[in-house]
PDB file of C-alpha atoms in Angstrom:
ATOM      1  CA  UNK A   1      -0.040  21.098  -0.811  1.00  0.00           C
ATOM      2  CA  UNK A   2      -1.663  19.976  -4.492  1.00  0.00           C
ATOM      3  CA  UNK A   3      -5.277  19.097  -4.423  1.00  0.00           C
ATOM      4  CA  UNK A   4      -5.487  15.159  -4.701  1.00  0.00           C
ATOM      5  CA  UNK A   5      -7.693  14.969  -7.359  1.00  0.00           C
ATOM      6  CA  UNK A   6      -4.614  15.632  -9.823  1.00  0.00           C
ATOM      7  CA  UNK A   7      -2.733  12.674 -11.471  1.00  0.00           C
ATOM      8  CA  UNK A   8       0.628  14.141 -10.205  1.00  0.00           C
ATOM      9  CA  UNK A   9       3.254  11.137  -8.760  1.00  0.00           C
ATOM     10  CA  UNK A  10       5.191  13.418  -7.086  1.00  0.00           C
ATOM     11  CA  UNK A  11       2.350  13.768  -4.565  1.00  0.00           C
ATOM     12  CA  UNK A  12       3.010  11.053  -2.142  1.00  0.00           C
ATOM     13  CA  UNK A  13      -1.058  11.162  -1.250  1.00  0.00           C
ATOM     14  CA  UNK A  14      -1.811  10.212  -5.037  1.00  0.00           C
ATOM     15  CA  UNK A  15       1.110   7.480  -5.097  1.00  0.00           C
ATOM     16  CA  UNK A  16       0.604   5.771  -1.985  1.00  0.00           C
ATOM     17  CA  UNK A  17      -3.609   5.873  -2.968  1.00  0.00           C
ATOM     18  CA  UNK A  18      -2.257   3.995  -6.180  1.00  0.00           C
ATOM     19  CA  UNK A  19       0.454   1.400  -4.120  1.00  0.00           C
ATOM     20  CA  UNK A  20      -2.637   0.566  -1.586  1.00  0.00           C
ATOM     21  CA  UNK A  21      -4.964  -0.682  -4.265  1.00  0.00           C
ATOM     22  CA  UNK A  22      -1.934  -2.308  -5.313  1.00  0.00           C
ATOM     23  CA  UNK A  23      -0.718  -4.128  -2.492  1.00  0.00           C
ATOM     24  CA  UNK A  24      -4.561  -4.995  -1.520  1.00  0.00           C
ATOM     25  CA  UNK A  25      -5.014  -6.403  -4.934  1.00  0.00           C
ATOM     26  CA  UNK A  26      -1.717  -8.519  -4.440  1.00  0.00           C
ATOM     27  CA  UNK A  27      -3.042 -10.007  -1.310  1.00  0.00           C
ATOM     28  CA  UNK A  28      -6.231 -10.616  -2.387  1.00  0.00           C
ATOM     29  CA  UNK A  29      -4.524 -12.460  -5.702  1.00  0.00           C
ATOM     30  CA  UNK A  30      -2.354 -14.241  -3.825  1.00  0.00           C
ATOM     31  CA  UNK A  31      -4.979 -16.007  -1.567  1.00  0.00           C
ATOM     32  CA  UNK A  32      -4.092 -14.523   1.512  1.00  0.00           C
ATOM     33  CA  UNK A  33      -7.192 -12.858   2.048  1.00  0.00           C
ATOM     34  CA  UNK A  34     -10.448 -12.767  -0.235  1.00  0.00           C
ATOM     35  CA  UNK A  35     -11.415  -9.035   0.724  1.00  0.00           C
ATOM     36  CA  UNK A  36      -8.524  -6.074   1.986  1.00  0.00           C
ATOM     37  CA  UNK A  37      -8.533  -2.686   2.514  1.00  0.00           C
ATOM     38  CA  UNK A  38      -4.566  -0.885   2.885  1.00  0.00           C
ATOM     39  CA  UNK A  39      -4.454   2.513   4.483  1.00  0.00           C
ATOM     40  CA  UNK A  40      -0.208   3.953   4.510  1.00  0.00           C
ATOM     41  CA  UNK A  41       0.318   7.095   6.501  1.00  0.00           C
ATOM     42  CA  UNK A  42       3.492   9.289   5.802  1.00  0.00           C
ATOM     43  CA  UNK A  43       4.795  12.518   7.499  1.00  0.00           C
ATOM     44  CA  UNK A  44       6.748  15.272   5.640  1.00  0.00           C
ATOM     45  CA  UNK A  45      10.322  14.237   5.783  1.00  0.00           C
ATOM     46  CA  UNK A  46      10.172  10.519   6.041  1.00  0.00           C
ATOM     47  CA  UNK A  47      10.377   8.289   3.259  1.00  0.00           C
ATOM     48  CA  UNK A  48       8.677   5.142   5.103  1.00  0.00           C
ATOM     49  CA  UNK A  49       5.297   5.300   6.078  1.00  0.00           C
ATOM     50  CA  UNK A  50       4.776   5.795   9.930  1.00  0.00           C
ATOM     51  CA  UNK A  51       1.950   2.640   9.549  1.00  0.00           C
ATOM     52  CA  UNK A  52       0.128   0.368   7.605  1.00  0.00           C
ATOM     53  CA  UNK A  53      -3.168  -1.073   8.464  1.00  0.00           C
ATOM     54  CA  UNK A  54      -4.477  -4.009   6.672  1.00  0.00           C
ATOM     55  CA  UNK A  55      -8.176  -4.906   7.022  1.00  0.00           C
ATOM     56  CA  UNK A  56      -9.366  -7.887   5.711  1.00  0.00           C
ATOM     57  CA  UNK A  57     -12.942  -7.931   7.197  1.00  0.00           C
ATOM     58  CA  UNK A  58     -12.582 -11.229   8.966  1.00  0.00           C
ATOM     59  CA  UNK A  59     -11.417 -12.871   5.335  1.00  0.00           C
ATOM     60  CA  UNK A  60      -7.909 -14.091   6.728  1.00  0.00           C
ATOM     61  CA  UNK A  61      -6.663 -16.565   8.230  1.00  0.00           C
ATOM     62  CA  UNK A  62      -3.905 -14.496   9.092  1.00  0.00           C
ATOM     63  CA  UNK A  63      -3.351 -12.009  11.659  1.00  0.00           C
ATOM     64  CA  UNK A  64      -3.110  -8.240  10.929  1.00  0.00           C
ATOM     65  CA  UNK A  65       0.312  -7.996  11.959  1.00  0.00           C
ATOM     66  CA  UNK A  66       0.909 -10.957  10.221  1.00  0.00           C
ATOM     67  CA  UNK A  67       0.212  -9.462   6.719  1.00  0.00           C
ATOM     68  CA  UNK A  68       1.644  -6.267   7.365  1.00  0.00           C
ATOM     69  CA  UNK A  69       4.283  -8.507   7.662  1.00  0.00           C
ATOM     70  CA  UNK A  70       3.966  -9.589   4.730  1.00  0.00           C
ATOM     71  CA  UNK A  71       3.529  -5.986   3.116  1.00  0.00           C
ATOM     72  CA  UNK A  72       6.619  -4.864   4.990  1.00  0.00           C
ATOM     73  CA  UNK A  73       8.806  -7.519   3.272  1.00  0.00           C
ATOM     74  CA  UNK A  74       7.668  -7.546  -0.608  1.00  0.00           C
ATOM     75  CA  UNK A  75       6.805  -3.848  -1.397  1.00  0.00           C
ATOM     76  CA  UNK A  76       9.146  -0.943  -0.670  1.00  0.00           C
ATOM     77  CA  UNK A  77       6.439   1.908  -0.252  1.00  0.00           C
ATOM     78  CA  UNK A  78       8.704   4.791  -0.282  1.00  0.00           C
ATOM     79  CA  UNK A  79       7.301   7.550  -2.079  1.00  0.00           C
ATOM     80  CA  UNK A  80      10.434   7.080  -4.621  1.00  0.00           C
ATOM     81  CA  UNK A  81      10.205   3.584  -5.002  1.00  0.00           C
ATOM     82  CA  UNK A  82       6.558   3.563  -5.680  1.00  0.00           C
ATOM     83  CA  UNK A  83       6.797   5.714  -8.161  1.00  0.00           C
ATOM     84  CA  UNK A  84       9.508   3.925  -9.948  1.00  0.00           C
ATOM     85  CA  UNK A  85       7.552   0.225  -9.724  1.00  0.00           C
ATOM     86  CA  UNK A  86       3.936   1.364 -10.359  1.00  0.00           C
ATOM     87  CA  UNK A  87       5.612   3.395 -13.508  1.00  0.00           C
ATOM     88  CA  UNK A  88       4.191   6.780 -12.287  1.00  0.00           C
ATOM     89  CA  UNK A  89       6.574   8.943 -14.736  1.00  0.00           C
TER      90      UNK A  89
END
């Protein structure tokens, strides 16, 4: 529960909103795309999220499942972790 207009990190809907601009903004940065949209799901009780969809609105060269990929390898999106390096606390 928690409405998600609060600024509370504990909410995993409010950190993983903040991680998605985040890792969106890294790709974009990086050159891999030039426009990206990241959507995470969770579930109660796991700390990975069940998916990640990039969209990059025909800006890639790369595949979709090649950048999630790349997502899957350089950012640890548990709810802990994001907290911890997006300095949430």
């Amino acid at each position: 529960g928690g409405a998600f207009s609060g600024k509370d990190p504990t909410k995993v809907d409010r950190s993983a909103a903040y991680a998605a601009r985040w890792v969106a903004k890294s790709l974009v940065k990086s050159g891999l795309c030039k426009r990206c949209l990241i959507q995470l799901s969770y579930a109660i009780g796991v700390a990975k999220p069940l998916s990640i969809n990039v969209e990059t609105y025909g800006t890639s060269p790369y595949t979709e499942q090649q950048l999630v990929a790349v997502v899957e390898k350089n950012f640890d999106l548990r709810p802990g972790c994001m907290v911890r390096d997006l300095e949430l606390k």
